[in-house]
Coordinates of C-alpha atoms in Angstrom, one line a residue:
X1 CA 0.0 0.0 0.0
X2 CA 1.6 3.4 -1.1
X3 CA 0.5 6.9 0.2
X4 CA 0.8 10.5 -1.7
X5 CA 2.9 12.5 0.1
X6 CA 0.6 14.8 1.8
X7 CA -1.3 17.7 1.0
X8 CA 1.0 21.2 1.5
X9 CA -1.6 22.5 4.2
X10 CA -2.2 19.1 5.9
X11 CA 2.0 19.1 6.0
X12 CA 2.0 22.8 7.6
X13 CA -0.9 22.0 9.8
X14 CA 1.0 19.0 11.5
X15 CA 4.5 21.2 11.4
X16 CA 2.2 24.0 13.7
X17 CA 1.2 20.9 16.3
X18 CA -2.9 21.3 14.9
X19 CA -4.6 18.7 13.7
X20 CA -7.8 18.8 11.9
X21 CA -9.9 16.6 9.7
X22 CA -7.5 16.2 6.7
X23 CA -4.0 16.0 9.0
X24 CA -5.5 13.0 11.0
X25 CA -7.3 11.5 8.0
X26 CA -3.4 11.4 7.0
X27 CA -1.6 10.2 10.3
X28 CA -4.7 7.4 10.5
X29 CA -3.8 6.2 6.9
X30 CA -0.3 6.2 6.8
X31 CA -0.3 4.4 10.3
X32 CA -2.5 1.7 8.8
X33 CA -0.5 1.2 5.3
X34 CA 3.0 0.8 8.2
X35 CA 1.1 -1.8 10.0
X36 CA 0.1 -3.5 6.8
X37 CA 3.2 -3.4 5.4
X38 CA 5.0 -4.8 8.4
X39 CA 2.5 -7.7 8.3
X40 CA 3.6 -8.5 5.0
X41 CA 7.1 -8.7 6.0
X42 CA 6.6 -10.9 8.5
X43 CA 4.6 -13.2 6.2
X44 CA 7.3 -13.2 3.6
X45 CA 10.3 -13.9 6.7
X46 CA 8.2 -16.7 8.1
X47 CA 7.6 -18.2 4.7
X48 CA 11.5 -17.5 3.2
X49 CA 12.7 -19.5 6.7
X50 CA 9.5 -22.0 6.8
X51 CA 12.6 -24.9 7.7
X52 CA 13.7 -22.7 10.5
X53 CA 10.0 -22.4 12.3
X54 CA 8.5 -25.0 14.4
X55 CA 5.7 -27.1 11.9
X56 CA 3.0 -26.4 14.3
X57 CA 3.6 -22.7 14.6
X58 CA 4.0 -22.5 11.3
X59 CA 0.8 -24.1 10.7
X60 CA -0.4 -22.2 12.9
X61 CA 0.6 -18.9 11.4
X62 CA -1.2 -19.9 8.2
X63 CA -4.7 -20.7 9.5
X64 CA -4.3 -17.4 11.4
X65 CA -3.8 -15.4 8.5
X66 CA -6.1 -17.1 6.8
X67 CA -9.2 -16.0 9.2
X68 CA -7.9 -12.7 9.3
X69 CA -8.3 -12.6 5.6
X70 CA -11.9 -14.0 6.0
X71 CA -13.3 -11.6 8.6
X72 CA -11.2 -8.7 6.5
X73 CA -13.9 -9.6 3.2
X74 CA -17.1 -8.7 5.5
X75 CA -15.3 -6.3 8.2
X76 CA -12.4 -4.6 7.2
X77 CA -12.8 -2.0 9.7
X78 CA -12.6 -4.1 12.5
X79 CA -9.6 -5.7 11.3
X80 CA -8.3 -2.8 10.6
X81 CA -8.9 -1.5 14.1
X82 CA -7.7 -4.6 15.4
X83 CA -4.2 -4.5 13.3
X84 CA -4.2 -0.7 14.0
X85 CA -4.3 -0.6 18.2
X86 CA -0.8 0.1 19.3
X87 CA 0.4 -3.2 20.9
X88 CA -0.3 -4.8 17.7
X89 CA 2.8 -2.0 16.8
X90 CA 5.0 -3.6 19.5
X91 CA 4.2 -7.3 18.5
X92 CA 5.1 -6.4 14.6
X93 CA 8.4 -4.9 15.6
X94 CA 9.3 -7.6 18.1
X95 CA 8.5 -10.6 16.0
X96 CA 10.9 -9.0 13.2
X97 CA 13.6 -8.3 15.3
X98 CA 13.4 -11.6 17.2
X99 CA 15.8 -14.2 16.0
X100 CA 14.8 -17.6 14.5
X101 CA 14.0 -20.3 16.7
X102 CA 11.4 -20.7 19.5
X103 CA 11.3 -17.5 20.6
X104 CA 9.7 -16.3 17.3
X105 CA 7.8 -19.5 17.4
X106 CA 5.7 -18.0 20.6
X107 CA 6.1 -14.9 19.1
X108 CA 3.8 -15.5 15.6
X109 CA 1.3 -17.0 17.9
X110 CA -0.3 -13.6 18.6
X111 CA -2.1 -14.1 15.2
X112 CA -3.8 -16.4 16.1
X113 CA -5.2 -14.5 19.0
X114 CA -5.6 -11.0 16.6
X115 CA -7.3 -13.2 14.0
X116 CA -9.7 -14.3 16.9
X117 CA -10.3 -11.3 18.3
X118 CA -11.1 -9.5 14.7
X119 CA -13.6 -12.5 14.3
X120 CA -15.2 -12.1 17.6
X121 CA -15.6 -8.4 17.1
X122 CA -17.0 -8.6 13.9
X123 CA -19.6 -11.5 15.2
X124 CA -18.2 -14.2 12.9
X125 CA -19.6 -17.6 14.1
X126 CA -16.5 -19.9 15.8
X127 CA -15.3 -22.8 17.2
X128 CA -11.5 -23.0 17.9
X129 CA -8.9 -24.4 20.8
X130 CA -6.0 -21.9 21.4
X131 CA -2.9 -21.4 23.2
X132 CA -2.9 -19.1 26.3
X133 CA 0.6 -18.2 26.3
X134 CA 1.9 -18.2 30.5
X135 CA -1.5 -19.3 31.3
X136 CA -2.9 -15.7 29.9
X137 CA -5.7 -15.6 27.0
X138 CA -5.4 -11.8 26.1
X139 CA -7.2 -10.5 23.4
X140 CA -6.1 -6.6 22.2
X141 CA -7.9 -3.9 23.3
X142 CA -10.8 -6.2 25.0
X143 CA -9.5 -7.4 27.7
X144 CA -7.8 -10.9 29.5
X145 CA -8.5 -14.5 30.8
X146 CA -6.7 -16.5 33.1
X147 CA -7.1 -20.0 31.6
X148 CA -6.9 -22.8 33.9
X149 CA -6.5 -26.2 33.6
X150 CA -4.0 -27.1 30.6
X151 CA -2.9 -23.1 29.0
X152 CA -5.4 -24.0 26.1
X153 CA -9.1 -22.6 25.9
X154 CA -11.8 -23.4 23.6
X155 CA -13.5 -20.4 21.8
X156 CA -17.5 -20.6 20.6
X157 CA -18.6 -17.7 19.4
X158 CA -21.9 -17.0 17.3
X159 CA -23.2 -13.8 16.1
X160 CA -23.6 -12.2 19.9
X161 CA -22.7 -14.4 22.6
X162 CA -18.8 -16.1 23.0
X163 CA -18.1 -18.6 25.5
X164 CA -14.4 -19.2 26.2
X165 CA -13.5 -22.7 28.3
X166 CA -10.2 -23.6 30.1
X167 CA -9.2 -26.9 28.4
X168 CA -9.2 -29.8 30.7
X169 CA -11.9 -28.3 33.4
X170 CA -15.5 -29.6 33.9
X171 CA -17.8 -28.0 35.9
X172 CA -16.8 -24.5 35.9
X173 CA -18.8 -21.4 34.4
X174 CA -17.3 -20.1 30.7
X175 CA -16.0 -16.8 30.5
X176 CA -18.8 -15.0 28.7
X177 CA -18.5 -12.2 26.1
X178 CA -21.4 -10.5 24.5
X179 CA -20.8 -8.4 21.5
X180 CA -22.5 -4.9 22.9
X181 CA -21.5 -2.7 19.7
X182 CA -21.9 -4.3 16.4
X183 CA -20.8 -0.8 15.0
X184 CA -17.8 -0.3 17.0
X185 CA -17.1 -4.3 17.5
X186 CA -16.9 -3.7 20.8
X187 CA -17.3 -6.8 23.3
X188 CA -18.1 -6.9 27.0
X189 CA -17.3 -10.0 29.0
X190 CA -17.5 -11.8 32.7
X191 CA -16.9 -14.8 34.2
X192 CA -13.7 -16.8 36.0
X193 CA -10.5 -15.1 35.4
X194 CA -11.5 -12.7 32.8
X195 CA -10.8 -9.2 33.4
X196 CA -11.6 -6.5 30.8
X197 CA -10.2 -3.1 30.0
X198 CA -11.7 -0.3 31.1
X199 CA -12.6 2.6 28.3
X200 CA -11.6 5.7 29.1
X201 CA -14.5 8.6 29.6
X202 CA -15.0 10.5 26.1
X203 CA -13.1 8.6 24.3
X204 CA -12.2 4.9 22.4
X205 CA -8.9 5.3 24.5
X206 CA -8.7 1.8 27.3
X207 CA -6.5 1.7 30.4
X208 CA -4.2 -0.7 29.2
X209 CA -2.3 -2.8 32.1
X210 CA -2.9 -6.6 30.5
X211 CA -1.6 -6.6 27.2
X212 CA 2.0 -8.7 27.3
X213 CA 3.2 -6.6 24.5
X214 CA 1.9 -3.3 25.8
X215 CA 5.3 -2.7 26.9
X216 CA 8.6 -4.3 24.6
X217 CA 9.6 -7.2 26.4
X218 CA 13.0 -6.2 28.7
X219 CA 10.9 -2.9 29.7
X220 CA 11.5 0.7 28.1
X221 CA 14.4 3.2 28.6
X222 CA 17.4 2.6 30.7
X223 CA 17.4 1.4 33.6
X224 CA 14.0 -0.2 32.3
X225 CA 11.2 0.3 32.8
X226 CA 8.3 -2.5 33.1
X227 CA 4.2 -1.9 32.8
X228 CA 2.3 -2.0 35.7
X229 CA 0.4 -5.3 36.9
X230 CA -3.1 -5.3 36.9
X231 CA -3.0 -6.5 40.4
X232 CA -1.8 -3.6 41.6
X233 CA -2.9 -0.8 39.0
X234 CA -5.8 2.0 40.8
X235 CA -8.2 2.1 37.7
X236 CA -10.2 4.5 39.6
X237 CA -7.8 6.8 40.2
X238 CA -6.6 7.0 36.5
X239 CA -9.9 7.1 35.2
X240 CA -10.6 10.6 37.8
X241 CA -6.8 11.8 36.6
X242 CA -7.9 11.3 32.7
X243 CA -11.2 12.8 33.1
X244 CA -9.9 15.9 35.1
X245 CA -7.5 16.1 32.5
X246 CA -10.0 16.0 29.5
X247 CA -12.1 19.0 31.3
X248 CA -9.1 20.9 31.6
X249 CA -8.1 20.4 27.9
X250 CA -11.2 21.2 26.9
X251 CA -11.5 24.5 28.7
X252 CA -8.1 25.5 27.7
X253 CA -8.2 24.4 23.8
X254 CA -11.4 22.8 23.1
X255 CA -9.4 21.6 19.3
X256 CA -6.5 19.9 21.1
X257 CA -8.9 18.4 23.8
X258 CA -10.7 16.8 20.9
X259 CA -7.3 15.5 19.5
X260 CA -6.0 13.8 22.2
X261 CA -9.7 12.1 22.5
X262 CA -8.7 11.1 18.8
X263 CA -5.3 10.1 19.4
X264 CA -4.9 7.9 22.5
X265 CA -6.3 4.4 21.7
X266 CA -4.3 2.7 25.2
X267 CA -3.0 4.3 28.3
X268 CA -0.8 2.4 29.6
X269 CA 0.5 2.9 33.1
X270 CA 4.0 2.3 34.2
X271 CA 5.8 1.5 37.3
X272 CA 6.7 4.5 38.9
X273 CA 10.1 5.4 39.0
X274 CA 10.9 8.1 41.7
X275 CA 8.5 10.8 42.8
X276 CA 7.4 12.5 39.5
X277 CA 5.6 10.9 36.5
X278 CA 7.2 10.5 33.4
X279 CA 5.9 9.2 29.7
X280 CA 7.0 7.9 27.1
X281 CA 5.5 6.7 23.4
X282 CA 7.1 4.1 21.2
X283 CA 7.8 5.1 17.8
X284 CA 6.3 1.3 16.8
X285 CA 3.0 2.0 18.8
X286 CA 2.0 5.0 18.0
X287 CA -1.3 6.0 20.3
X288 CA -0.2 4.0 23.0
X289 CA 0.7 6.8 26.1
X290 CA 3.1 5.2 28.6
X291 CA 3.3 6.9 32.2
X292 CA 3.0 6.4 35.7
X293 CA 0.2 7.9 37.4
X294 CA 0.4 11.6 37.0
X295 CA 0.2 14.1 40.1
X296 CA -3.2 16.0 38.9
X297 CA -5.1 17.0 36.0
X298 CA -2.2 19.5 34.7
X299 CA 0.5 16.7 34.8
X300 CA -1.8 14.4 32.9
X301 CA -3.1 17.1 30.2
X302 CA 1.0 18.2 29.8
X303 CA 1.6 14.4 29.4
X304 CA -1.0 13.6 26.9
X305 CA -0.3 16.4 24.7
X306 CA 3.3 16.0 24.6
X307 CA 3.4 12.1 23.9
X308 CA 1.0 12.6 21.1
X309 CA 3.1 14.6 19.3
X310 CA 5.7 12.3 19.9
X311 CA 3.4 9.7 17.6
X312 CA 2.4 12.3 15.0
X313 CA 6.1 12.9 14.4
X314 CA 7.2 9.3 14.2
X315 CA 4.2 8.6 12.0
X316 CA 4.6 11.2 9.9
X317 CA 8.6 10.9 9.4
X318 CA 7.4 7.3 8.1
X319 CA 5.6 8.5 5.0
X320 CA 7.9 11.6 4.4
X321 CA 11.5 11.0 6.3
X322 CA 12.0 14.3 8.1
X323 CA 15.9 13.6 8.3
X324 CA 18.8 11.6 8.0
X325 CA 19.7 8.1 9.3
X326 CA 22.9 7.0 10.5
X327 CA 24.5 10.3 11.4
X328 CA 26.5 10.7 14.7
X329 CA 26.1 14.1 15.7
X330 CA 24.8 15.0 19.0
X331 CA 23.4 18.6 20.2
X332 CA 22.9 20.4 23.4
X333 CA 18.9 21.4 24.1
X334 CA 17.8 23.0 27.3
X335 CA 15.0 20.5 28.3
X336 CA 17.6 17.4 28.7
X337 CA 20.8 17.3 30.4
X338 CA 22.5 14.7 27.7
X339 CA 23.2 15.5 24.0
X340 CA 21.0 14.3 21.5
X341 CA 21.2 13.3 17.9
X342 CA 19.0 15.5 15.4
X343 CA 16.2 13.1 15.6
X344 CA 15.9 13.4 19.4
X345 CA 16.0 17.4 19.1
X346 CA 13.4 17.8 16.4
X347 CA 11.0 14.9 18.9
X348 CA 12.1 16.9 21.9
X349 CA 11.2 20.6 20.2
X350 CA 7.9 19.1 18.2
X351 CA 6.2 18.1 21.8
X352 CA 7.5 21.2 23.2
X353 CA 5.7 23.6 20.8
X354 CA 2.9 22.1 21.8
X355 CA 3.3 22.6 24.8
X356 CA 4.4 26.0 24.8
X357 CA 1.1 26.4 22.5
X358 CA -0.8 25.0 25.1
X359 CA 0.7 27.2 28.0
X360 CA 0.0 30.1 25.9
X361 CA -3.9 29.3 25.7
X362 CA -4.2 28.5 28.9
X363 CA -2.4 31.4 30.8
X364 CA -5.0 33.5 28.4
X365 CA -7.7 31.7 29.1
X366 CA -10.6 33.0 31.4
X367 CA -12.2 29.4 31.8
X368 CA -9.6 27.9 33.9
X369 CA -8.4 28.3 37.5
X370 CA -5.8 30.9 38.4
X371 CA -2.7 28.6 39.5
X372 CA -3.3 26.9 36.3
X373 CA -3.1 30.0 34.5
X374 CA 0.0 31.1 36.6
X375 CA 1.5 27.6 36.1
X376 CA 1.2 28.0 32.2
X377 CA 2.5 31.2 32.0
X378 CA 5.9 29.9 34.3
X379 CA 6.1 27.1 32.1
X380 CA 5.4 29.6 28.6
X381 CA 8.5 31.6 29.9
X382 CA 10.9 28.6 30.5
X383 CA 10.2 26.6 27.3
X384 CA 10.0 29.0 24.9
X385 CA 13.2 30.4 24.1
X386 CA 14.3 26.8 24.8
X387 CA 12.2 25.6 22.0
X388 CA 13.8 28.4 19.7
X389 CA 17.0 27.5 20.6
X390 CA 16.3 23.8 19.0
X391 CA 14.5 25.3 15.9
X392 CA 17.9 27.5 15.3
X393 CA 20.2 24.1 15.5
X394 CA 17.7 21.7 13.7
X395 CA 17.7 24.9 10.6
X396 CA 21.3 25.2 10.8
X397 CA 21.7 21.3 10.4
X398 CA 22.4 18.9 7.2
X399 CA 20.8 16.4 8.7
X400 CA 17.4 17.4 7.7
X401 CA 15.6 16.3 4.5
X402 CA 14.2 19.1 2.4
X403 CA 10.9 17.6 3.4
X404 CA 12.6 18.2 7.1
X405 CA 13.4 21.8 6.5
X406 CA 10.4 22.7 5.4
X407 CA 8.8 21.1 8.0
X408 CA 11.0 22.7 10.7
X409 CA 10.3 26.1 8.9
X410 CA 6.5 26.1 9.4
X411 CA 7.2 24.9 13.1
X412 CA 9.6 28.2 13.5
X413 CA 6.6 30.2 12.0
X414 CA 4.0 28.7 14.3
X415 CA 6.9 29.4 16.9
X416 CA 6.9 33.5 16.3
X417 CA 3.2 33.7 16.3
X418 CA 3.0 32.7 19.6
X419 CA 5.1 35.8 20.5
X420 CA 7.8 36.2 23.0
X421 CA 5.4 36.2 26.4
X422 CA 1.4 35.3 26.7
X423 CA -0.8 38.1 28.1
X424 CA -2.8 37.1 30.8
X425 CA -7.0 37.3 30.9
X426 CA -8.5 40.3 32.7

């Protein structure tokens, strides 16, 4: 699947950290043709080293893709939601990096479960035994069983109702998931051992803490860091923290509250890591919002809003490469205490002119509280001569594409508009 590059305005509305109609039209395609053509590619390396994989996950592999193919004919949008929520991202990029040999084996097994989750979505009649890998059936974006018994359960679905069994139990109660949304696909379940995930107020956005590829496997960063367990995770209190920050938003910048809504398909939380949150998005999972539970509404709304950005860069740099690979050069910017190479600077100075955007609206804003409009305006003043500093070395650079420069050029005019200091309501 190839894209046009896009549209001059849609490419200036993205470099001034908006998003409208056509801009996400654009990010929601060309994050779609990436997925497809990563599934491709694992297709063709499974089949070029068919000696190399284990018979029966080979086999496997192929009935998986076949059902996918099926549902696809009659519901192409929910396979395309499916193949499109973020950990489906992290799966692609893990089974292509993994090496041959058993670990990939266990790997390519999760399409089996997508292919079963697209059909149970769609309410396609079924009638299949699976593997729960560690004793866990999880099914993206839905939610998770704890299978008992033998790590297999046996899936019947029909057009409404699916009943999932641990293989070698009698006696106990299925798992029961009705299909509540035949528009959306979306399914609601109960029963031993199943726990689902909880949707997010205003939004398609879940609390994600169950996925086993919501986070890479060996954690994120350095040191790394691991997702929170279910077991542990306060849904309440993230679900208070994301609506708090949604109000805010939306009395701040009603257009980037709407955005975010858009944007964040999983939210995934984190194991704290000393006493201040901290995010993080993965350029492979791209509306996935990694954190630890933020301190308020403001920490949250800052946190959505700069991670997003983070995924509208990386998506967009996949259909029009905004610089270089390979080079070596590292540059000073005032946000981080360690140099980075030009791909971290543009990232780090993209997020941040949202924010400074942000700050600006909402130290000028009459609809929110006065220490958030004092906060903003602190935060206005700290960044944004920061965030001209990293324009200035990212213009100066060769390490940008033309498509870069340009790109960094309507981010500098966006930059100026917002003027040197906000002036406050009142």
């Amino acid at each position: 699947m190839t894209l046009a590059p896009p549209h001059a305005a849609a490419f200036a509305e993205l470099a001034r950290t908006r998003s409208a109609t056509r801009s996400a039209s654009l990010l929601r395609s060309t994050l779609h043709a990436r997925r497809l053509l990563l599934l491709k590619a694992l297709s063709v390396r499974v089949h070029r080293h068919r000696d190399a994989v284990d018979a029966a996950a080979f086999q496997r592999f192929a009935e998986s893709w076949q059902l996918l193919e099926r549902v696809e004919g009659r519901h192409p949008g929910v396979v395309r939601d499916v193949l499109d929520y973020p950990t489906t991202g992290t799966w692609l990029a893990t089974a292509l990096m993994e090496p041959l040999g058993p670990g990939l084996d266990r790997h390519l097994a999760r399409l089996d479960i997508l292919a079963v989750t697209a059909a149970l979505r769609s309410g396609s009649p079924l009638d299949v035994t699976v593997d729960a890998p560690g004793g866990f059936l999880s099914l993206p974006g839905v939610g998770r069983l704890r299978a008992r018994g033998g790590g297999r359960v046996r899936i019947r679905a029909g057009a409404r109702i699916v009943r999932i069994h641990s293989e070698g139990l009698t006696g106990r109660a299925p798992v029961v998931l009705v299909l509540a949304d035949r528009r959306t696909g979306a399914l609601t379940g109960w029963g031993p051992g199943w726990a689902g995930l909880r949707v997010l107020s205003g939004s398609a956005a879940r609390l994600d803490d169950l996925d086993p590829y919501r986070v890479p496997p060996g954690g994120i960063g350095s040191p790394a860091r691991a997702g929170s367990d279910h077991a542990v995770t306060d849904r309440a209190a993230w679900s208070a923290c994301w609506r708090s920050a949604q109000d805010l938003l939306a009395r701040t910048d009603p257009a980037r509250a709407a955005e975010v809504r858009r944007s964040v398909r999983a939210l995934v939380p984190l194991v704290p890591r000393g006493p201040g949150s901290s995010g993080a998005t993965l350029s492979v999972a791209p509306g996935a919002v990694l954190t630890s539970l933020p301190s308020g509404a403001q920490d949250m709304a800052e946190t959505l809003v700069h991670e997003v950005h983070h995924g509208k860069l990386a998506t967009l740099h996949e259909l029009v490469p905004l610089y270089l690979p390979g080079r070596a050069a590292v540059h000073r910017v005032g946000w981080r205490s360690d140099p980075r190479p030009i791909a971290g600077v543009l990232h780090g100075a993209y997020a941040h002119l949202a924010l400074t955007d942000l700050w600006r609206r909402a130290a000028t804003a009459e609809g929110v509280s006065t220490p958030w409009r004092t906060s903003a305006g602190q935060q206005f003043d700290r960044f944004h001569d920061q965030v001209d500093e990293a324009l200035a070395i990212l213009l100066e650079s060769d390490e940008l594409t033309s498509e870069g420069r340009e790109f960094v050029h309507q981010m500098r005019l966006h930059h100026a508009s917002l003027g040197a200091a906000p002036r406050a309501a009142g």
